[in-house]
GROMACS .gro file of C-alpha atoms in nm:
model
  399
    1MET     CA    1   0.000   0.000   0.000
    2ALA     CA    2   0.140   0.337  -0.095
    3SER     CA    3   0.241   0.565   0.187
    4LEU     CA    4   0.106   0.917   0.212
    5CYS     CA    5   0.280   1.192   0.406
    6LEU     CA    6   0.082   1.513   0.446
    7ASN     CA    7   0.406   1.712   0.436
    8SER     CA    8   0.425   1.627   0.069
    9LEU     CA    9   0.088   1.784  -0.006
   10SER     CA   10   0.070   2.133  -0.151
   11LEU     CA   11  -0.058   2.350   0.133
   12PRO     CA   12  -0.117   2.724   0.142
   13PRO     CA   13   0.137   2.911   0.356
   14SER     CA   14   0.040   2.936   0.722
   15SER     CA   15   0.093   3.312   0.721
   16GLN     CA   16  -0.215   3.380   0.508
   17PRO     CA   17  -0.471   3.605   0.680
   18ARG     CA   18  -0.741   3.473   0.907
   19LYS     CA   19  -1.075   3.638   0.960
   20LEU     CA   20  -1.161   3.661   1.329
   21ILE     CA   21  -1.531   3.678   1.400
   22GLN     CA   22  -1.715   3.732   1.729
   23THR     CA   23  -2.080   3.635   1.710
   24SER     CA   24  -2.372   3.530   1.925
   25LEU     CA   25  -2.598   3.258   1.789
   26SER     CA   26  -2.909   3.100   1.929
   27SER     CA   27  -2.849   2.751   2.060
   28SER     CA   28  -2.974   2.462   1.859
   29SER     CA   29  -2.997   2.114   1.912
   30SER     CA   30   0.750   1.189   0.744
   31SER     CA   31   0.906   0.941   0.571
   32SER     CA   32   0.871   0.707   0.277
   33SER     CA   33   0.877   0.411   0.514
   34SER     CA   34   0.565   0.531   0.698
   35SER     CA   35   0.288   0.281   0.749
   36SER     CA   36  -0.057   0.374   0.622
   37LEU     CA   37  -0.404   0.275   0.737
   38PHE     CA   38  -0.713   0.342   0.526
   39ILE     CA   39  -1.040   0.383   0.711
   40ASP     CA   40  -1.327   0.294   0.478
   41ASN     CA   41  -1.613   0.541   0.483
   42ASN     CA   42  -1.887   0.284   0.478
   43ASN     CA   43  -1.955  -0.077   0.549
   44ASN     CA   44  -2.236  -0.093   0.298
   45HIS     CA   45  -2.066  -0.074  -0.039
   46ASN     CA   46  -2.404  -0.041  -0.213
   47THR     CA   47  -2.435   0.313  -0.071
   48PRO     CA   48  -2.095   0.479  -0.131
   49SER     CA   49  -2.003   0.781   0.079
   50PRO     CA   50  -1.929   1.112  -0.095
   51LEU     CA   51  -1.620   1.157   0.124
   52LYS     CA   52  -1.282   1.004   0.050
   53PRO     CA   53  -1.137   0.758   0.304
   54ILE     CA   54  -0.938   0.877   0.603
   55VAL     CA   55  -0.571   0.792   0.555
   56VAL     CA   56  -0.356   0.744   0.865
   57ASN     CA   57   0.024   0.749   0.840
   58GLY     CA   58   0.264   0.631   1.105
   59ASP     CA   59   0.248   0.392   1.398
   60PRO     CA   60   0.138   0.554   1.621
   61PRO     CA   61  -0.051   0.793   1.393
   62SER     CA   62   0.147   1.104   1.297
   63PHE     CA   63  -0.018   1.240   0.982
   64VAL     CA   64  -0.385   1.203   0.897
   65SER     CA   65  -0.564   1.298   0.579
   66ALA     CA   66  -0.935   1.334   0.652
   67PRO     CA   67  -1.088   1.504   0.346
   68GLY     CA   68  -1.407   1.698   0.407
   69ARG     CA   69  -1.442   1.588   0.766
   70ARG     CA   70  -1.579   1.787   1.057
   71ILE     CA   71  -1.294   1.793   1.310
   72LEU     CA   72  -1.359   1.834   1.681
   73ALA     CA   73  -1.099   1.888   1.951
   74VAL     CA   74  -1.151   1.830   2.324
   75GLY     CA   75  -0.899   1.933   2.587
   76ASP     CA   76  -0.783   1.790   2.920
   77LEU     CA   77  -1.033   1.560   3.095
   78HIS     CA   78  -0.844   1.454   3.410
   79GLY     CA   79  -1.051   1.157   3.520
   80ASP     CA   80  -1.390   1.330   3.510
   81LEU     CA   81  -1.620   1.097   3.317
   82LYS     CA   82  -1.927   1.314   3.364
   83LYS     CA   83  -1.758   1.619   3.212
   84ALA     CA   84  -1.605   1.404   2.937
   85ARG     CA   85  -1.950   1.279   2.839
   86SER     CA   86  -2.086   1.631   2.849
   87ALA     CA   87  -1.812   1.756   2.617
   88LEU     CA   88  -1.867   1.471   2.371
   89GLU     CA   89  -2.244   1.526   2.371
   90MET     CA   90  -2.186   1.896   2.312
   91ALA     CA   91  -1.962   1.806   2.019
   92GLY     CA   92  -2.245   1.596   1.876
   93VAL     CA   93  -2.051   1.270   1.876
   94LEU     CA   94  -2.206   1.095   2.179
   95SER     CA   95  -2.568   1.000   2.235
   96SER     CA   96  -2.736   1.172   2.529
   97ASP     CA   97  -2.940   0.866   2.631
   98GLY     CA   98  -2.662   0.706   2.836
   99GLN     CA   99  -2.611   0.428   2.580
  100ASP     CA  100  -2.268   0.561   2.474
  101ILE     CA  101  -2.345   0.549   2.103
  102TRP     CA  102  -2.130   0.734   1.850
  103THR     CA  103  -2.346   0.997   1.680
  104GLY     CA  104  -2.071   1.183   1.494
  105GLY     CA  105  -2.101   0.998   1.162
  106GLU     CA  106  -1.786   1.067   0.960
  107SER     CA  107  -1.653   1.329   1.202
  108VAL     CA  108  -1.300   1.314   1.341
  109LEU     CA  109  -1.249   1.373   1.714
  110VAL     CA  110  -0.910   1.460   1.862
  111GLN     CA  111  -0.861   1.445   2.238
  112LEU     CA  112  -0.558   1.647   2.351
  113GLY     CA  113  -0.432   1.431   2.639
  114ASP     CA  114  -0.426   1.451   3.019
  115ILE     CA  115  -0.702   1.201   3.067
  116LEU     CA  116  -0.507   1.073   3.367
  117ASP     CA  117  -0.474   1.211   3.723
  118ARG     CA  118  -0.691   1.439   3.940
  119GLY     CA  119  -1.004   1.224   3.899
  120GLY     CA  120  -1.141   0.876   3.966
  121ASP     CA  121  -1.265   0.764   3.622
  122GLU     CA  122  -0.949   0.768   3.412
  123ILE     CA  123  -0.967   0.412   3.280
  124ALA     CA  124  -1.341   0.446   3.222
  125ILE     CA  125  -1.275   0.747   2.995
  126LEU     CA  126  -1.009   0.553   2.805
  127SER     CA  127  -1.255   0.266   2.770
  128LEU     CA  128  -1.530   0.499   2.644
  129LEU     CA  129  -1.304   0.656   2.380
  130GLN     CA  130  -1.191   0.312   2.262
  131SER     CA  131  -1.551   0.197   2.225
  132LEU     CA  132  -1.653   0.514   2.041
  133ASP     CA  133  -1.353   0.490   1.809
  134LYS     CA  134  -1.460   0.144   1.695
  135GLN     CA  135  -1.811   0.274   1.626
  136ALA     CA  136  -1.676   0.584   1.451
  137LYS     CA  137  -1.455   0.382   1.217
  138ALA     CA  138  -1.755   0.174   1.113
  139GLU     CA  139  -1.920   0.497   0.994
  140GLY     CA  140  -1.614   0.649   0.828
  141GLY     CA  141  -1.514   0.866   1.124
  142ALA     CA  142  -1.235   0.829   1.377
  143ILE     CA  143  -1.111   0.922   1.722
  144PHE     CA  144  -0.749   1.013   1.787
  145GLN     CA  145  -0.591   1.068   2.127
  146VAL     CA  146  -0.273   1.264   2.193
  147ASN     CA  147  -0.068   1.180   2.501
  148GLY     CA  148  -0.005   1.460   2.750
  149ASN     CA  149   0.241   1.512   3.033
  150HIS     CA  150   0.019   1.327   3.282
  151GLU     CA  151   0.021   1.018   3.060
  152THR     CA  152   0.401   1.020   3.038
  153MET     CA  153   0.433   1.092   3.412
  154ASN     CA  154   0.228   0.784   3.500
  155VAL     CA  155   0.433   0.561   3.272
  156GLU     CA  156   0.740   0.698   3.452
  157GLY     CA  157   0.582   0.597   3.783
  158ASP     CA  158   0.515   0.954   3.895
  159PHE     CA  159   0.186   0.926   4.082
  160ARG     CA  160   0.192   1.259   4.266
  161TYR     CA  161  -0.131   1.382   4.108
  162VAL     CA  162  -0.333   1.061   4.125
  163ASP     CA  163  -0.669   1.098   4.299
  164TYR     CA  164  -0.751   0.833   4.560
  165GLY     CA  165  -1.037   0.731   4.331
  166GLY     CA  166  -0.781   0.677   4.057
  167PHE     CA  167  -0.586   0.430   4.271
  168ASP     CA  168  -0.910   0.259   4.362
  169GLU     CA  169  -1.012   0.230   3.997
  170CYS     CA  170  -0.676   0.069   3.915
  171ASP     CA  171  -0.722  -0.187   4.192
  172GLY     CA  172  -1.068  -0.275   4.063
  173PHE     CA  173  -0.948  -0.288   3.702
  174VAL     CA  174  -0.665  -0.531   3.782
  175GLU     CA  175  -0.911  -0.765   3.956
  176TYR     CA  176  -1.149  -0.732   3.662
  177ILE     CA  177  -0.893  -0.819   3.391
  178ASN     CA  178  -0.759  -1.110   3.596
  179GLU     CA  179  -1.109  -1.258   3.610
  180SER     CA  180  -1.198  -1.189   3.247
  181ASP     CA  181  -1.183  -1.468   2.989
  182ASP     CA  182  -1.239  -1.231   2.698
  183ALA     CA  183  -0.980  -1.093   2.458
  184TRP     CA  184  -0.809  -0.772   2.571
  185ASP     CA  185  -1.002  -0.538   2.341
  186LYS     CA  186  -1.339  -0.665   2.460
  187THR     CA  187  -1.223  -0.663   2.821
  188PHE     CA  188  -1.094  -0.306   2.793
  189THR     CA  189  -1.406  -0.160   2.632
  190GLY     CA  190  -1.621  -0.358   2.876
  191TRP     CA  191  -1.469  -0.179   3.175
  192LEU     CA  192  -1.694   0.123   3.127
  193ASP     CA  193  -2.007  -0.069   3.227
  194VAL     CA  194  -1.828  -0.277   3.490
  195SER     CA  195  -1.682   0.029   3.663
  196LYS     CA  196  -2.026   0.191   3.683
  197LYS     CA  197  -2.172  -0.117   3.851
  198LEU     CA  198  -1.873  -0.137   4.085
  199LYS     CA  199  -1.923   0.222   4.196
  200GLU     CA  200  -2.293   0.165   4.252
  201ASP     CA  201  -2.219  -0.139   4.469
  202ARG     CA  202  -1.959   0.048   4.670
  203THR     CA  203  -2.189   0.344   4.721
  204MET     CA  204  -2.438   0.107   4.883
  205SER     CA  205  -2.168  -0.005   5.125
  206ARG     CA  206  -2.128   0.273   5.381
  207SER     CA  207  -1.805   0.128   5.516
  208TYR     CA  208  -1.632   0.117   5.179
  209TRP     CA  209  -1.611   0.492   5.137
  210GLY     CA  210  -1.492   0.550   5.490
  211PRO     CA  211  -1.138   0.674   5.559
  212TRP     CA  212  -0.923   0.540   5.280
  213ASP     CA  213  -0.694   0.316   5.481
  214LEU     CA  214  -0.330   0.235   5.415
  215VAL     CA  215  -0.397  -0.116   5.282
  216LYS     CA  216  -0.634   0.013   5.014
  217ARG     CA  217  -0.383   0.277   4.912
  218GLN     CA  218  -0.100   0.025   4.889
  219LYS     CA  219  -0.313  -0.206   4.675
  220GLY     CA  220  -0.403   0.085   4.449
  221VAL     CA  221  -0.041   0.195   4.410
  222ILE     CA  222   0.072  -0.158   4.326
  223ALA     CA  223  -0.212  -0.202   4.077
  224ARG     CA  224  -0.134   0.131   3.910
  225SER     CA  225   0.235   0.040   3.886
  226ILE     CA  226   0.147  -0.288   3.714
  227LEU     CA  227  -0.088  -0.119   3.469
  228PHE     CA  228   0.120   0.184   3.372
  229ARG     CA  229   0.483   0.070   3.390
  230PRO     CA  230   0.652   0.045   3.049
  231GLY     CA  231   0.508  -0.265   2.887
  232GLY     CA  232   0.210  -0.275   3.125
  233PRO     CA  233  -0.144  -0.317   2.987
  234LEU     CA  234  -0.244   0.049   3.003
  235ALA     CA  235   0.102   0.175   2.905
  236ARG     CA  236   0.064  -0.034   2.590
  237GLU     CA  237  -0.274   0.127   2.529
  238LEU     CA  238  -0.120   0.473   2.564
  239SER     CA  239   0.162   0.370   2.329
  240LYS     CA  240  -0.090   0.357   2.045
  241HIS     CA  241  -0.130   0.734   2.065
  242PRO     CA  242   0.114   1.004   1.947
  243VAL     CA  243   0.246   1.311   2.122
  244VAL     CA  244   0.203   1.511   1.799
  245LEU     CA  245  -0.068   1.460   1.539
  246VAL     CA  246  -0.120   1.647   1.211
  247VAL     CA  247  -0.473   1.625   1.072
  248ASN     CA  248  -0.511   1.792   0.734
  249ASP     CA  249  -0.367   2.144   0.786
  250TRP     CA  250  -0.381   2.137   1.166
  251VAL     CA  251  -0.127   2.039   1.432
  252PHE     CA  252  -0.256   1.886   1.755
  253CYS     CA  253  -0.034   1.839   2.061
  254HIS     CA  254  -0.068   1.870   2.435
  255GLY     CA  255   0.187   2.138   2.522
  256GLY     CA  256   0.324   2.288   2.204
  257LEU     CA  257   0.542   2.207   1.905
  258LEU     CA  258   0.863   2.404   1.846
  259PRO     CA  259   1.094   2.431   1.542
  260HIS     CA  260   1.357   2.198   1.689
  261HIS     CA  261   1.087   1.934   1.750
  262VAL     CA  262   0.993   1.944   1.381
  263GLU     CA  263   1.360   1.923   1.282
  264TYR     CA  264   1.401   1.619   1.507
  265GLY     CA  265   1.104   1.457   1.334
  266ILE     CA  266   0.739   1.417   1.433
  267GLU     CA  267   0.719   1.049   1.342
  268ARG     CA  268   1.053   0.989   1.512
  269MET     CA  269   0.932   1.142   1.840
  270ASN     CA  270   0.604   0.953   1.829
  271LYS     CA  271   0.780   0.624   1.760
  272GLU     CA  272   1.038   0.673   2.036
  273VAL     CA  273   0.774   0.757   2.298
  274SER     CA  274   0.562   0.462   2.184
  275GLU     CA  275   0.855   0.219   2.207
  276TRP     CA  276   0.940   0.345   2.555
  277MET     CA  277   0.580   0.298   2.670
  278ARG     CA  278   0.575  -0.053   2.528
  279GLY     CA  279   0.887  -0.138   2.726
  280LEU     CA  280   1.102  -0.200   2.419
  281ASN     CA  281   1.400   0.006   2.538
  282GLU     CA  282   1.589  -0.275   2.709
  283ASN     CA  283   1.904  -0.078   2.791
  284ASP     CA  284   1.742   0.252   2.880
  285ASN     CA  285   1.401   0.286   3.046
  286SER     CA  286   1.405   0.665   3.051
  287PRO     CA  287   1.154   0.845   2.825
  288PRO     CA  288   1.266   1.045   2.520
  289PHE     CA  289   1.375   1.382   2.657
  290ILE     CA  290   1.278   1.602   2.362
  291ALA     CA  291   0.915   1.487   2.373
  292THR     CA  292   0.845   1.425   2.741
  293ARG     CA  293   1.103   1.597   2.960
  294GLY     CA  294   1.195   1.958   3.021
  295TYR     CA  295   1.005   2.286   3.006
  296ASP     CA  296   1.025   2.301   2.627
  297SER     CA  297   0.935   1.939   2.553
  298VAL     CA  298   0.623   1.869   2.347
  299VAL     CA  299   0.407   1.765   2.643
  300TRP     CA  300   0.532   2.031   2.890
  301ASN     CA  301   0.578   2.340   2.672
  302ARG     CA  302   0.361   2.638   2.776
  303LEU     CA  303   0.512   2.901   2.547
  304TYR     CA  304   0.197   2.949   2.342
  305SER     CA  305  -0.063   2.905   2.615
  306ARG     CA  306   0.054   3.099   2.918
  307ASP     CA  307  -0.026   3.470   2.913
  308SER     CA  308   0.194   3.679   3.138
  309PRO     CA  309   0.074   4.026   3.242
  310ASP     CA  310   0.427   4.161   3.202
  311LEU     CA  311   0.470   4.017   2.852
  312VAL     CA  312   0.602   4.305   2.642
  313ASP     CA  313   0.539   4.350   2.272
  314TYR     CA  314   0.876   4.228   2.153
  315GLN     CA  315   0.840   3.906   2.356
  316ALA     CA  316   0.496   3.847   2.208
  317ASN     CA  317   0.637   3.908   1.862
  318GLN     CA  318   0.913   3.656   1.930
  319ILE     CA  319   0.661   3.392   2.034
  320SER     CA  320   0.449   3.465   1.727
  321SER     CA  321   0.758   3.430   1.509
  322ILE     CA  322   0.850   3.095   1.667
  323LEU     CA  323   0.494   2.970   1.614
  324GLU     CA  324   0.486   3.077   1.250
  325GLU     CA  325   0.826   2.915   1.189
  326THR     CA  326   0.696   2.591   1.338
  327LEU     CA  327   0.380   2.592   1.128
  328ARG     CA  328   0.576   2.664   0.810
  329ALA     CA  329   0.810   2.373   0.886
  330VAL     CA  330   0.514   2.136   0.922
  331GLY     CA  331   0.313   2.290   0.638
  332ALA     CA  332   0.018   2.365   0.865
  333LYS     CA  333  -0.220   2.655   0.914
  334ALA     CA  334  -0.271   2.644   1.290
  335MET     CA  335  -0.192   2.451   1.608
  336VAL     CA  336  -0.425   2.329   1.882
  337VAL     CA  337  -0.293   2.271   2.236
  338GLY     CA  338  -0.417   2.183   2.584
  339HIS     CA  339  -0.212   2.162   2.905
  340THR     CA  340  -0.268   2.513   3.047
  341PRO     CA  341  -0.621   2.589   3.177
  342GLN     CA  342  -0.772   2.895   3.011
  343THR     CA  343  -0.990   3.076   3.262
  344ILE     CA  344  -1.158   3.271   2.980
  345GLY     CA  345  -1.244   2.952   2.792
  346VAL     CA  346  -1.120   2.820   2.459
  347ASN     CA  347  -0.946   3.099   2.271
  348CYS     CA  348  -0.699   3.174   1.995
  349LYS     CA  349  -0.395   3.401   1.983
  350TYR     CA  350  -0.118   3.521   1.751
  351ASN     CA  351  -0.349   3.588   1.459
  352CYS     CA  352  -0.535   3.269   1.550
  353SER     CA  353  -0.233   3.056   1.467
  354ILE     CA  354  -0.275   2.886   1.805
  355TRP     CA  355  -0.590   2.761   1.976
  356ARG     CA  356  -0.575   2.694   2.351
  357ILE     CA  357  -0.853   2.449   2.444
  358ASP     CA  358  -0.785   2.329   2.800
  359VAL     CA  359  -1.064   2.490   3.004
  360GLY     CA  360  -0.998   2.296   3.325
  361MET     CA  361  -1.335   2.123   3.297
  362SER     CA  362  -1.253   1.840   3.540
  363SER     CA  363  -1.386   1.872   3.893
  364GLY     CA  364  -1.026   1.802   3.997
  365VAL     CA  365  -0.905   2.117   3.822
  366LEU     CA  366  -1.136   2.422   3.777
  367ASN     CA  367  -1.467   2.236   3.748
  368SER     CA  368  -1.557   2.465   3.460
  369ARG     CA  369  -1.814   2.397   3.191
  370PRO     CA  370  -1.689   2.194   2.894
  371GLU     CA  371  -1.602   2.364   2.566
  372VAL     CA  372  -1.515   2.215   2.228
  373LEU     CA  373  -1.329   2.341   1.923
  374GLU     CA  374  -1.494   2.263   1.589
  375ILE     CA  375  -1.317   2.288   1.253
  376ILE     CA  376  -1.517   2.268   0.931
  377ASN     CA  377  -1.371   2.360   0.591
  378ASN     CA  378  -1.083   2.544   0.759
  379THR     CA  379  -1.314   2.756   0.971
  380ALA     CA  380  -1.266   2.706   1.344
  381ARG     CA  381  -1.524   2.795   1.605
  382VAL     CA  382  -1.578   2.742   1.976
  383ILE     CA  383  -1.884   2.553   2.096
  384ARG     CA  384  -1.938   2.680   2.448
  385SER     CA  385  -2.261   2.530   2.578
  386LYS     CA  386  -2.564   2.360   2.433
  387ARG     CA  387  -2.776   2.454   2.736
  388ASP     CA  388  -2.738   2.830   2.714
  389ASN     CA  389  -3.002   3.041   2.542
  390TYR     CA  390  -2.717   3.184   2.338
  391ILE     CA  391  -2.386   3.032   2.241
  392GLU     CA  392  -2.094   3.268   2.219
  393LEU     CA  393  -1.878   3.168   1.925
  394GLN     CA  394  -1.527   3.283   1.853
  395SER     CA  395  -1.439   3.173   1.505
  396ALA     CA  396  -1.161   3.218   1.255
  397ALA     CA  397  -1.162   3.145   0.882
  398TYR     CA  398  -0.837   3.025   0.723
  399THR     CA  399  -0.805   3.114   0.357
   0.00000   0.00000   0.00000
């Protein structure tokens, strides 16, 4: 099968003007050796889809061609299943009847990482996304996840930000997989329903949610270590996801991509992080520094997303210049990042070359209302709330 690298496509320069629009609308319901995966748009070949197939390059995915698709981006979820569901329903890709049915058709959803830590339903969220991805692919859509700093921290064994409910979920999950006779994929996607029942049973037991004693904590820590250590079951799941993903003309990453990252190689970084998570680095168990360590690594970088009150014009111009250089090197129009909670909600900066979409929605962070970025035909807009009488939209058209 021929390999496709989006860098080889003819793309308009990223410096072309964007139209920034503020509105208020009423609410209504890279290399030649890359591997390629084609996602067929329909199972029923008697009714062909008007859209071309999604083409995925790299393992884990690095470059995705998704012609004509509606693209949705969701930021940091941090173990809050309720807020995750709310965001997905708002995006129009999850049924609101509690049946967890994909309703996005041929849409493409990108989740920007930091599913782990600060909440008690981390594995349940991973299970939900896996289940929805299978359903989406059957309809010509897809879900992509990007690993964030909290994913890499857990694979390193850094559990400083794990909620007690997160340890408890790991303990229950280890018992569950040990008792399951099903294949891993079925077991993993089945956890969503099992975890709900487990929580209901434990809620009925008054003693269970008493002071979280030392024995329970130790069991949870051991279980989490087994699951997330390099080569562990959940580390292998995370290894399927990149730290940088390019979909059409858009770059998605957790912290931020810099020129030296692009020079090092997007596929190279993704592959090295994946191999580390799978436990394939026999002589060196440390994670790749350029992607996962240091203030300017891909998962930790806050250059584009942290606004300082004392940021002077020339510093802002320097950041804008670095961003434009990065986008030109990739051949992209804009970048989407999470990582740094935006108290004003999803927003764009530097001539809308960067979208910051972490709103701190998890109850373990800011407990703010979910927001979603939608990209259709190179026009990006913010979906703020489906419940409001009016939805404030900030949008930018890329020409």
